[in-house]
mmCIF file of C-alpha atoms in Angstrom:
data_model
loop_
_atom_site.group_PDB
_atom_site.id
_atom_site.type_symbol
_atom_site.label_atom_id
_atom_site.label_comp_id
_atom_site.label_asym_id
_atom_site.label_seq_id
_atom_site.Cartn_x
_atom_site.Cartn_y
_atom_site.Cartn_z
ATOM 1 C CA MET N 1 17.537 0.403 -18.508
ATOM 2 C CA LYS N 2 15.544 -2.751 -19.165
ATOM 3 C CA LYS N 3 12.165 -2.755 -17.453
ATOM 4 C CA ARG N 4 12.032 -5.203 -14.575
ATOM 5 C CA PRO N 5 9.174 -7.732 -14.645
ATOM 6 C CA ARG N 6 6.265 -8.233 -12.338
ATOM 7 C CA VAL N 7 5.755 -11.599 -10.672
ATOM 8 C CA ARG N 8 3.480 -12.995 -13.381
ATOM 9 C CA ASP N 9 5.824 -11.914 -16.154
ATOM 10 C CA ILE N 10 8.252 -14.694 -15.163
ATOM 11 C CA GLY N 11 5.506 -17.322 -15.068
ATOM 12 C CA LEU N 12 4.888 -17.307 -11.326
ATOM 13 C CA VAL N 13 1.161 -17.644 -10.609
ATOM 14 C CA LEU N 14 0.196 -17.135 -6.983
ATOM 15 C CA GLY N 15 -3.120 -18.433 -5.705
ATOM 16 C CA GLU N 16 -6.202 -19.617 -7.539
ATOM 17 C CA LEU N 17 -8.377 -16.597 -8.305
ATOM 18 C CA PRO N 18 -8.009 -14.669 -11.584
ATOM 19 C CA VAL N 19 -6.532 -11.175 -11.659
ATOM 20 C CA GLY N 20 -8.057 -7.975 -13.014
ATOM 21 C CA THR N 21 -7.141 -6.161 -16.216
ATOM 22 C CA TYR N 22 -4.181 -4.372 -14.621
ATOM 23 C CA ASN N 23 -3.631 -6.739 -11.683
ATOM 24 C CA SER N 24 -3.767 -3.591 -9.599
ATOM 25 C CA ILE N 25 -5.801 -1.765 -6.990
ATOM 26 C CA THR N 26 -7.042 0.360 -9.894
ATOM 27 C CA ASP N 27 -9.032 -2.630 -11.150
ATOM 28 C CA VAL N 28 -11.550 -1.569 -8.503
ATOM 29 C CA PRO N 29 -13.750 0.921 -10.406
ATOM 30 C CA GLY N 30 -13.150 4.519 -9.378
ATOM 31 C CA VAL N 31 -9.841 3.966 -7.574
ATOM 32 C CA LYS N 32 -6.870 6.016 -8.783
ATOM 33 C CA VAL N 33 -3.217 6.156 -7.734
ATOM 34 C CA GLY N 34 -0.660 8.943 -8.105
ATOM 35 C CA HIS N 35 2.975 9.331 -7.095
ATOM 36 C CA CYS N 36 5.484 12.096 -6.591
ATOM 37 C CA THR N 37 9.116 11.044 -6.171
ATOM 38 C CA VAL N 38 11.537 13.344 -4.331
ATOM 39 C CA SER N 39 15.128 12.351 -5.082
ATOM 40 C CA PHE N 40 18.153 14.626 -5.051
ATOM 41 C CA GLY N 41 21.702 14.843 -3.764
ATOM 42 C CA SER N 42 24.399 12.246 -3.178
ATOM 43 C CA GLY N 43 27.180 11.364 -0.793
ATOM 44 C CA ALA N 44 27.373 12.025 2.925
ATOM 45 C CA LEU N 45 24.248 12.723 4.934
ATOM 46 C CA VAL N 46 23.773 16.336 5.972
ATOM 47 C CA PRO N 47 20.772 16.164 8.309
ATOM 48 C CA GLY N 48 18.023 18.422 7.071
ATOM 49 C CA GLN N 49 19.639 18.984 3.683
ATOM 50 C CA GLY N 50 19.994 15.622 1.962
ATOM 51 C CA PRO N 51 20.448 13.399 0.120
ATOM 52 C CA ALA N 52 16.720 12.769 -0.340
ATOM 53 C CA ARG N 53 15.287 9.444 -1.452
ATOM 54 C CA THR N 54 11.619 9.723 -0.585
ATOM 55 C CA GLY N 55 8.212 10.740 -1.909
ATOM 56 C CA VAL N 56 4.471 10.510 -1.524
ATOM 57 C CA THR N 57 1.806 8.211 -2.959
ATOM 58 C CA ALA N 58 -1.890 9.086 -3.164
ATOM 59 C CA ILE N 59 -4.785 6.626 -3.335
ATOM 60 C CA LEU N 60 -8.029 8.291 -4.425
ATOM 61 C CA PRO N 61 -10.784 5.902 -3.328
ATOM 62 C CA GLN N 62 -13.572 7.146 -5.588
ATOM 63 C CA ALA N 63 -14.255 9.480 -8.484
ATOM 64 C CA GLY N 64 -16.473 11.759 -6.403
ATOM 65 C CA ASN N 65 -15.988 13.873 -3.299
ATOM 66 C CA CYS N 66 -14.834 11.736 -0.369
ATOM 67 C CA PHE N 67 -16.071 14.255 2.183
ATOM 68 C CA THR N 68 -19.646 14.581 0.939
ATOM 69 C CA ARG N 69 -19.950 10.826 0.255
ATOM 70 C CA LYS N 70 -17.967 9.006 2.896
ATOM 71 C CA LEU N 71 -17.006 5.414 2.187
ATOM 72 C CA GLU N 72 -17.378 2.458 4.507
ATOM 73 C CA ALA N 73 -13.903 1.605 5.781
ATOM 74 C CA ALA N 74 -11.941 -0.192 8.477
ATOM 75 C CA ALA N 75 -8.409 -0.174 9.844
ATOM 76 C CA TYR N 76 -6.560 -3.042 11.477
ATOM 77 C CA VAL N 77 -3.378 -2.707 13.504
ATOM 78 C CA ILE N 78 -1.242 -5.786 12.916
ATOM 79 C CA ASN N 79 1.658 -4.395 14.952
ATOM 80 C CA GLY N 80 1.325 -0.854 16.211
ATOM 81 C CA PHE N 81 4.896 0.445 15.985
ATOM 82 C CA GLY N 82 3.878 3.297 13.691
ATOM 83 C CA LYS N 83 2.789 6.897 13.421
ATOM 84 C CA SER N 84 -0.106 6.779 10.970
ATOM 85 C CA ILE N 85 -2.569 9.673 11.118
ATOM 86 C CA GLY N 86 -6.359 9.440 11.148
ATOM 87 C CA LEU N 87 -6.838 5.797 12.086
ATOM 88 C CA PRO N 88 -8.641 6.209 15.460
ATOM 89 C CA GLN N 89 -11.637 8.033 13.952
ATOM 90 C CA LEU N 90 -11.656 5.719 10.942
ATOM 91 C CA GLN N 91 -11.838 2.758 13.313
ATOM 92 C CA GLU N 92 -14.513 4.379 15.481
ATOM 93 C CA LEU N 93 -16.885 5.587 12.742
ATOM 94 C CA GLY N 94 -16.007 3.124 9.994
ATOM 95 C CA GLN N 95 -15.772 5.916 7.429
ATOM 96 C CA LEU N 96 -13.139 7.192 5.010
ATOM 97 C CA GLU N 97 -13.599 10.833 3.996
ATOM 98 C CA THR N 98 -10.311 11.748 2.294
ATOM 99 C CA PRO N 99 -7.796 10.254 -0.104
ATOM 100 C CA ILE N 100 -5.190 8.042 1.568
ATOM 101 C CA LEU N 101 -1.619 9.335 1.429
ATOM 102 C CA LEU N 102 1.565 7.348 2.063
ATOM 103 C CA THR N 103 4.973 8.862 2.843
ATOM 104 C CA ASN N 104 7.943 8.604 5.219
ATOM 105 C CA THR N 105 7.573 8.659 8.994
ATOM 106 C CA LEU N 106 8.746 12.170 9.827
ATOM 107 C CA ASN N 107 6.947 13.654 6.826
ATOM 108 C CA ALA N 108 3.529 12.326 7.865
ATOM 109 C CA PRO N 109 2.370 15.472 9.748
ATOM 110 C CA LYS N 110 3.534 17.756 6.935
ATOM 111 C CA VAL N 111 1.758 15.610 4.351
ATOM 112 C CA ALA N 112 -1.386 15.559 6.513
ATOM 113 C CA ASP N 113 -1.326 19.357 6.660
ATOM 114 C CA ALA N 114 -1.130 19.548 2.864
ATOM 115 C CA LEU N 115 -4.031 17.103 2.556
ATOM 116 C CA ILE N 116 -6.103 19.254 4.924
ATOM 117 C CA THR N 117 -5.476 22.261 2.667
ATOM 118 C CA TYR N 118 -6.407 20.194 -0.388
ATOM 119 C CA MET N 119 -9.691 19.130 1.202
ATOM 120 C CA LEU N 120 -10.522 22.636 2.483
ATOM 121 C CA GLN N 121 -10.179 24.079 -0.998
ATOM 122 C CA ARG N 122 -12.654 21.515 -2.300
ATOM 123 C CA ASN N 123 -14.972 21.732 0.708
ATOM 124 C CA PRO N 124 -14.791 25.301 2.103
ATOM 125 C CA GLU N 125 -17.611 24.566 4.540
ATOM 126 C CA ILE N 126 -15.304 22.326 6.610
ATOM 127 C CA GLY N 127 -14.820 23.821 10.055
ATOM 128 C CA VAL N 128 -17.141 26.737 9.231
ATOM 129 C CA SER N 129 -20.667 25.453 8.809
ATOM 130 C CA THR N 130 -19.977 21.759 9.296
ATOM 131 C CA SER N 131 -17.559 19.402 11.051
ATOM 132 C CA THR N 132 -13.805 19.176 10.607
ATOM 133 C CA ILE N 133 -11.954 16.612 8.500
ATOM 134 C CA ASN N 134 -10.204 13.337 9.343
ATOM 135 C CA VAL N 135 -7.288 12.988 6.941
ATOM 136 C CA VAL N 136 -5.606 9.584 6.620
ATOM 137 C CA VAL N 137 -1.840 9.337 6.154
ATOM 138 C CA GLY N 138 0.212 6.155 6.438
ATOM 139 C CA GLU N 139 3.980 6.027 6.822
ATOM 140 C CA CYS N 140 7.099 3.887 6.816
ATOM 141 C CA ASN N 141 10.660 4.763 7.853
ATOM 142 C CA ASP N 142 12.943 5.310 4.842
ATOM 143 C CA GLY N 143 15.812 6.706 6.931
ATOM 144 C CA TYR N 144 18.347 4.092 5.778
ATOM 145 C CA LEU N 145 18.518 5.716 2.329
ATOM 146 C CA ASN N 146 16.864 9.076 2.916
ATOM 147 C CA ASP N 147 17.616 12.205 4.935
ATOM 148 C CA ILE N 148 14.449 11.650 6.907
ATOM 149 C CA GLN N 149 15.105 14.632 9.198
ATOM 150 C CA GLY N 150 14.788 16.913 6.187
ATOM 151 C CA ARG N 151 11.101 16.115 5.657
ATOM 152 C CA HIS N 152 11.646 16.887 2.005
ATOM 153 C CA VAL N 153 8.106 16.074 0.840
ATOM 154 C CA GLN N 154 6.538 19.511 0.440
ATOM 155 C CA PRO N 155 2.894 20.532 -0.105
ATOM 156 C CA GLU N 156 3.491 20.867 -3.843
ATOM 157 C CA HIS N 157 4.643 17.247 -3.962
ATOM 158 C CA VAL N 158 1.463 16.138 -2.203
ATOM 159 C CA TRP N 159 -0.637 18.067 -4.691
ATOM 160 C CA GLN N 160 1.302 16.601 -7.596
ATOM 161 C CA ALA N 161 0.593 13.073 -6.361
ATOM 162 C CA LEU N 162 -3.103 13.869 -5.887
ATOM 163 C CA GLU N 163 -3.521 15.653 -9.214
ATOM 164 C CA SER N 164 -1.603 13.001 -11.172
ATOM 165 C CA ALA N 165 -3.650 10.099 -9.798
ATOM 166 C CA ARG N 166 -4.909 7.858 -12.587
ATOM 167 C CA SER N 167 -6.613 4.538 -13.118
ATOM 168 C CA GLY N 168 -4.851 1.835 -15.117
ATOM 169 C CA VAL N 169 -1.243 0.754 -14.699
ATOM 170 C CA VAL N 170 0.343 1.776 -11.381
ATOM 171 C CA PRO N 171 4.116 2.417 -11.292
ATOM 172 C CA GLU N 172 5.713 0.112 -8.729
ATOM 173 C CA GLY N 173 8.941 -0.299 -6.806
ATOM 174 C CA ALA N 174 11.165 2.686 -6.005
ATOM 175 C CA VAL N 175 8.597 5.351 -6.804
ATOM 176 C CA GLY N 176 6.612 7.857 -4.755
ATOM 177 C CA ALA N 177 6.489 6.851 -1.098
ATOM 178 C CA GLY N 178 8.415 3.705 -2.016
ATOM 179 C CA THR N 179 11.537 5.531 -3.213
ATOM 180 C CA GLY N 180 13.607 4.856 -0.091
ATOM 181 C CA MET N 181 12.009 1.683 1.259
ATOM 182 C CA VAL N 182 13.817 -1.622 1.878
ATOM 183 C CA THR N 183 12.134 -5.042 1.902
ATOM 184 C CA PHE N 184 13.799 -8.296 2.985
ATOM 185 C CA GLY N 185 17.191 -6.615 2.561
ATOM 186 C CA PHE N 186 16.477 -5.709 -1.055
ATOM 187 C CA LYS N 187 14.911 -2.658 -2.637
ATOM 188 C CA GLY N 188 11.170 -2.574 -2.013
ATOM 189 C CA GLY N 189 8.485 0.092 -2.084
ATOM 190 C CA ILE N 190 5.180 0.221 -3.921
ATOM 191 C CA GLY N 191 3.466 -2.946 -5.114
ATOM 192 C CA THR N 192 -0.068 -3.753 -6.175
ATOM 193 C CA ALA N 193 -2.254 -6.671 -7.269
ATOM 194 C CA SER N 194 -5.916 -7.643 -7.632
ATOM 195 C CA ARG N 195 -8.254 -10.605 -7.675
ATOM 196 C CA LEU N 196 -11.655 -11.187 -9.292
ATOM 197 C CA LEU N 197 -14.452 -13.146 -7.665
ATOM 198 C CA PRO N 198 -16.576 -15.541 -9.732
ATOM 199 C CA ALA N 199 -19.566 -14.041 -11.514
ATOM 200 C CA GLU N 200 -21.982 -16.295 -9.641
ATOM 201 C CA VAL N 201 -21.104 -14.574 -6.353
ATOM 202 C CA GLY N 202 -21.171 -11.060 -7.775
ATOM 203 C CA GLY N 203 -17.963 -10.738 -9.795
ATOM 204 C CA PHE N 204 -16.538 -8.303 -7.257
ATOM 205 C CA VAL N 205 -12.955 -7.028 -7.351
ATOM 206 C CA VAL N 206 -10.451 -6.897 -4.507
ATOM 207 C CA GLY N 207 -7.412 -4.692 -5.099
ATOM 208 C CA VAL N 208 -4.387 -4.189 -2.870
ATOM 209 C CA LEU N 209 -1.588 -1.616 -2.771
ATOM 210 C CA VAL N 210 1.350 -1.934 -0.382
ATOM 211 C CA LEU N 211 4.156 0.295 0.803
ATOM 212 C CA SER N 212 6.626 -2.433 1.763
ATOM 213 C CA ASN N 213 9.578 -1.747 4.045
ATOM 214 C CA PHE N 214 10.006 -4.798 6.270
ATOM 215 C CA GLY N 215 11.781 -8.071 6.870
ATOM 216 C CA SER N 216 15.305 -9.505 6.867
ATOM 217 C CA ARG N 217 16.776 -11.236 3.837
ATOM 218 C CA ARG N 218 16.775 -14.678 5.428
ATOM 219 C CA GLN N 219 12.981 -14.447 5.841
ATOM 220 C CA LEU N 220 12.154 -13.844 2.174
ATOM 221 C CA THR N 221 9.848 -16.570 0.901
ATOM 222 C CA ILE N 222 8.411 -16.720 -2.618
ATOM 223 C CA ALA N 223 5.705 -19.291 -3.376
ATOM 224 C CA GLY N 224 6.939 -21.336 -0.431
ATOM 225 C CA VAL N 225 10.561 -21.274 -1.611
ATOM 226 C CA PRO N 226 13.112 -19.985 0.966
ATOM 227 C CA VAL N 227 14.664 -17.618 -1.545
ATOM 228 C CA GLY N 228 16.299 -15.337 1.016
ATOM 229 C CA THR N 229 18.453 -18.039 2.588
ATOM 230 C CA ARG N 230 19.598 -19.195 -0.861
ATOM 231 C CA LEU N 231 20.848 -15.788 -2.021
ATOM 232 C CA VAL N 232 24.103 -16.168 -0.126
ATOM 233 C CA ASP N 233 26.107 -13.751 -2.275
ATOM 234 C CA TYR N 234 24.088 -10.729 -1.158
ATOM 235 C CA LYS N 235 24.993 -8.792 1.964
ATOM 236 C CA GLU N 236 22.156 -8.011 4.321
ATOM 237 C CA GLU N 237 21.088 -4.374 4.035
ATOM 238 C CA CYS N 238 19.117 -2.478 6.664
ATOM 239 C CA PRO N 239 18.308 -5.584 8.776
ATOM 240 C CA ASP N 240 15.935 -3.792 11.130
ATOM 241 C CA ASP N 241 12.267 -4.273 11.857
ATOM 242 C CA GLY N 242 10.798 -2.014 9.159
ATOM 243 C CA SER N 243 7.095 -1.641 8.490
ATOM 244 C CA ILE N 244 4.344 -1.981 5.887
ATOM 245 C CA MET N 245 1.174 -0.155 4.939
ATOM 246 C CA VAL N 246 -1.477 -2.216 3.148
ATOM 247 C CA ILE N 247 -4.483 -0.654 1.412
ATOM 248 C CA VAL N 248 -7.337 -2.999 0.448
ATOM 249 C CA ALA N 249 -10.074 -1.747 -1.880
ATOM 250 C CA THR N 250 -13.185 -3.551 -3.094
ATOM 251 C CA ASP N 251 -16.357 -2.779 -4.995
ATOM 252 C CA ALA N 252 -18.252 -5.300 -2.885
ATOM 253 C CA PRO N 253 -20.738 -3.223 -0.822
ATOM 254 C CA LEU N 254 -19.404 -4.180 2.599
ATOM 255 C CA LYS N 255 -20.028 -2.536 5.956
ATOM 256 C CA SER N 256 -17.091 -1.455 8.105
ATOM 257 C CA ARG N 257 -17.354 -4.576 10.260
ATOM 258 C CA GLN N 258 -17.119 -6.766 7.167
ATOM 259 C CA LEU N 259 -14.217 -4.690 5.862
ATOM 260 C CA LEU N 260 -12.449 -5.189 9.171
ATOM 261 C CA ARG N 261 -12.738 -8.912 8.591
ATOM 262 C CA LEU N 262 -10.976 -8.421 5.234
ATOM 263 C CA ALA N 263 -8.275 -6.276 6.847
ATOM 264 C CA LYS N 264 -7.660 -9.002 9.429
ATOM 265 C CA ARG N 265 -6.741 -11.374 6.575
ATOM 266 C CA VAL N 266 -3.873 -9.127 5.446
ATOM 267 C CA PRO N 267 -1.343 -10.748 7.861
ATOM 268 C CA PHE N 268 -1.919 -14.121 6.206
ATOM 269 C CA GLY N 269 -0.775 -12.718 2.862
ATOM 270 C CA LEU N 270 2.215 -11.040 4.489
ATOM 271 C CA ALA N 271 3.190 -14.261 6.259
ATOM 272 C CA ARG N 272 3.351 -16.058 2.910
ATOM 273 C CA THR N 273 6.223 -13.733 1.947
ATOM 274 C CA GLY N 274 8.099 -14.290 5.215
ATOM 275 C CA SER N 275 6.785 -11.529 7.479
ATOM 276 C CA ILE N 276 6.708 -12.202 11.210
ATOM 277 C CA ALA N 277 5.402 -8.725 12.198
ATOM 278 C CA SER N 278 8.487 -8.156 14.326
ATOM 279 C CA ASN N 279 8.552 -6.096 17.505
ATOM 280 C CA GLY N 280 9.516 -2.790 15.899
ATOM 281 C CA SER N 281 7.521 -3.214 12.707
ATOM 282 C CA GLY N 282 4.645 -0.828 12.074
ATOM 283 C CA ASP N 283 2.164 -2.977 10.158
ATOM 284 C CA PHE N 284 -1.233 -1.474 9.320
ATOM 285 C CA ALA N 285 -4.095 -2.422 7.007
ATOM 286 C CA ILE N 286 -6.835 -0.093 5.737
ATOM 287 C CA ALA N 287 -9.805 -1.513 3.828
ATOM 288 C CA PHE N 288 -12.602 0.387 2.098
ATOM 289 C CA SER N 289 -15.580 -0.243 -0.175
ATOM 290 C CA THR N 290 -16.260 1.968 -3.176
ATOM 291 C CA ASN N 291 -19.850 0.742 -3.391
ATOM 292 C CA LEU N 292 -21.135 1.591 0.056
ATOM 293 C CA GLY N 293 -21.198 5.226 1.070
ATOM 294 C CA GLN N 294 -22.938 7.566 3.445
ATOM 295 C CA PRO N 295 -23.751 11.236 2.769
ATOM 296 C CA HIS N 296 -22.102 13.813 4.984
ATOM 297 C CA SER N 297 -25.465 15.414 5.701
ATOM 298 C CA SER N 298 -28.321 13.201 6.833
ATOM 299 C CA GLN N 299 -31.560 13.303 8.777
ATOM 300 C CA PRO N 300 -32.743 10.998 11.561
ATOM 301 C CA GLY N 301 -34.248 7.902 10.012
ATOM 302 C CA ASP N 302 -32.392 8.151 6.687
ATOM 303 C CA LEU N 303 -31.397 4.778 5.252
ATOM 304 C CA GLN N 304 -27.916 3.931 4.022
ATOM 305 C CA GLU N 305 -27.098 2.268 0.716
ATOM 306 C CA ALA N 306 -27.656 -1.478 0.945
ATOM 307 C CA ALA N 307 -24.849 -3.741 2.151
ATOM 308 C CA LEU N 308 -24.298 -7.343 1.133
ATOM 309 C CA VAL N 309 -25.795 -10.119 3.185
ATOM 310 C CA GLU N 310 -22.882 -11.826 4.908
ATOM 311 C CA ASN N 311 -22.964 -15.057 2.964
ATOM 312 C CA GLY N 312 -20.310 -17.513 4.077
ATOM 313 C CA LYS N 313 -19.163 -18.548 0.609
ATOM 314 C CA LEU N 314 -18.862 -14.950 -0.546
ATOM 315 C CA MET N 315 -16.939 -13.800 2.528
ATOM 316 C CA SER N 316 -14.510 -16.704 2.273
ATOM 317 C CA LEU N 317 -13.802 -15.812 -1.351
ATOM 318 C CA LEU N 318 -13.239 -12.173 -0.378
ATOM 319 C CA PHE N 319 -10.811 -13.349 2.311
ATOM 320 C CA GLN N 320 -8.999 -15.537 -0.216
ATOM 321 C CA ALA N 321 -8.801 -12.671 -2.700
ATOM 322 C CA THR N 322 -7.304 -10.417 -0.032
ATOM 323 C CA VAL N 323 -4.654 -12.925 1.036
ATOM 324 C CA GLU N 324 -3.621 -13.708 -2.539
ATOM 325 C CA ALA N 325 -3.473 -10.059 -3.603
ATOM 326 C CA VAL N 326 -1.457 -9.009 -0.542
ATOM 327 C CA GLU N 327 1.143 -11.711 -1.186
ATOM 328 C CA GLU N 328 1.483 -10.771 -4.846
ATOM 329 C CA ALA N 329 1.569 -7.022 -4.178
ATOM 330 C CA VAL N 330 4.520 -7.405 -1.793
ATOM 331 C CA LEU N 331 6.417 -9.518 -4.299
ATOM 332 C CA ASN N 332 5.632 -7.084 -7.115
ATOM 333 C CA SER N 333 7.220 -4.328 -5.031
ATOM 334 C CA LEU N 334 10.407 -6.399 -4.904
ATOM 335 C CA PHE N 335 10.396 -7.550 -8.519
ATOM 336 C CA ARG N 336 9.804 -4.077 -9.946
ATOM 337 C CA ALA N 337 12.160 -2.098 -7.687
ATOM 338 C CA THR N 338 15.573 -1.088 -9.003
ATOM 339 C CA THR N 339 18.840 -0.687 -7.098
ATOM 340 C CA VAL N 340 19.037 2.637 -5.240
ATOM 341 C CA LYS N 341 22.050 4.494 -3.818
ATOM 342 C CA GLY N 342 21.143 6.883 -1.032
ATOM 343 C CA ARG N 343 22.608 8.775 1.901
ATOM 344 C CA ASP N 344 26.232 8.051 2.831
ATOM 345 C CA ASP N 345 26.498 6.179 -0.488
ATOM 346 C CA ARG N 346 24.500 3.302 0.953
ATOM 347 C CA ILE N 347 23.343 0.942 -1.768
ATOM 348 C CA VAL N 348 20.283 -1.269 -1.503
ATOM 349 C CA PRO N 349 20.334 -3.777 -4.370
ATOM 350 C CA ALA N 350 17.365 -4.878 -6.377
ATOM 351 C CA LEU N 351 16.243 -8.464 -5.944
ATOM 352 C CA PRO N 352 18.570 -10.494 -8.237
ATOM 353 C CA LEU N 353 16.131 -11.806 -10.802
ATOM 354 C CA ASP N 354 18.334 -14.388 -12.518
ATOM 355 C CA GLN N 355 19.076 -16.250 -9.294
ATOM 356 C CA THR N 356 15.497 -15.865 -8.086
ATOM 357 C CA VAL N 357 14.061 -17.268 -11.308
ATOM 358 C CA ALA N 358 16.543 -20.153 -11.207
ATOM 359 C CA LEU N 359 15.515 -21.019 -7.650
ATOM 360 C CA LEU N 360 11.821 -20.923 -8.508
ATOM 361 C CA GLN N 361 12.431 -23.136 -11.541
ATOM 362 C CA ARG N 362 14.382 -25.602 -9.416
ATOM 363 C CA TYR N 363 11.411 -25.884 -7.063
ATOM 364 C CA GLY N 364 8.942 -26.226 -9.943
ATOM 365 C CA ARG N 365 7.069 -23.016 -9.224
ATOM 366 C CA LEU N 366 7.065 -21.416 -12.697
ATOM 367 C CA LYS N 367 4.433 -22.086 -15.341
ATOM 368 C CA CYS N 368 6.429 -21.254 -18.442
#
């Protein structure tokens, strides 16, 4: 099968800021991503048995131990129709102390339990001589293609995603947690992108990874072009509210309040693709800094690592980087995803590239 392109491979350049080496969240130093895809069975749905079209994706936010060096972080609820785990404490304390896992809705508690075991093995003092752990798991509903009742993501799949996490190129589309996701009526899933800030303001990196599972076909917009309404030959698939998880990483040493400001810019990037954050859509953003941490053990009067002064020009560029990377990450999830047949022989087609490219050329959006 011919490899499907990313957005930039067809000559579509979104935004103004340059991209990183991999145009990925892994352009942020220390960040790694791993997937485990769980796909088996075919034909009619047998609840609890299959077919399965699901998986888990792991984002490791730093090379070191997340529990002993907690990272500054923030979470923003765009529309709260979701069942993510660990966000209240993250919002309250502004700290991330575990990898971030993404999976399907009904698998979230099972995946969280596996992540707890993973963290306990690496930090046996948890719950014995020190505090407990706040694991973070995001989710989207892949029940249109997947036997979601089966909760087929097992602890060994979680461990595989965590242990396989790497820097560099991130597989996108129908992989890991994205295996059964649907976006704008076409196959969606995992997408990623990055932006680089100018050297004169620090040369910082902003990277984004999305688990996209939202929108109706008519809403799909690419570089301002109403692509969805022009693809008249394609039947609408799974036209429900859906959801999206957005992970924003940066090496800019930002405090949780500043990271919340970045997370609040995520909806602007989503809106560029056609999102309206519909009533039943669970839309969540998590942002963290790899360059501002806090030790688990501290004494009164200890000082934290230094944060950036909130310079207006710098913050605006970080906001711009976030918006641009979110937009491109969503579109990469669509461009890279392949057609998937799931439960009850339901088929969700890949975005038709020939027609999409022709539309973008007609509107003068391609630089090739």
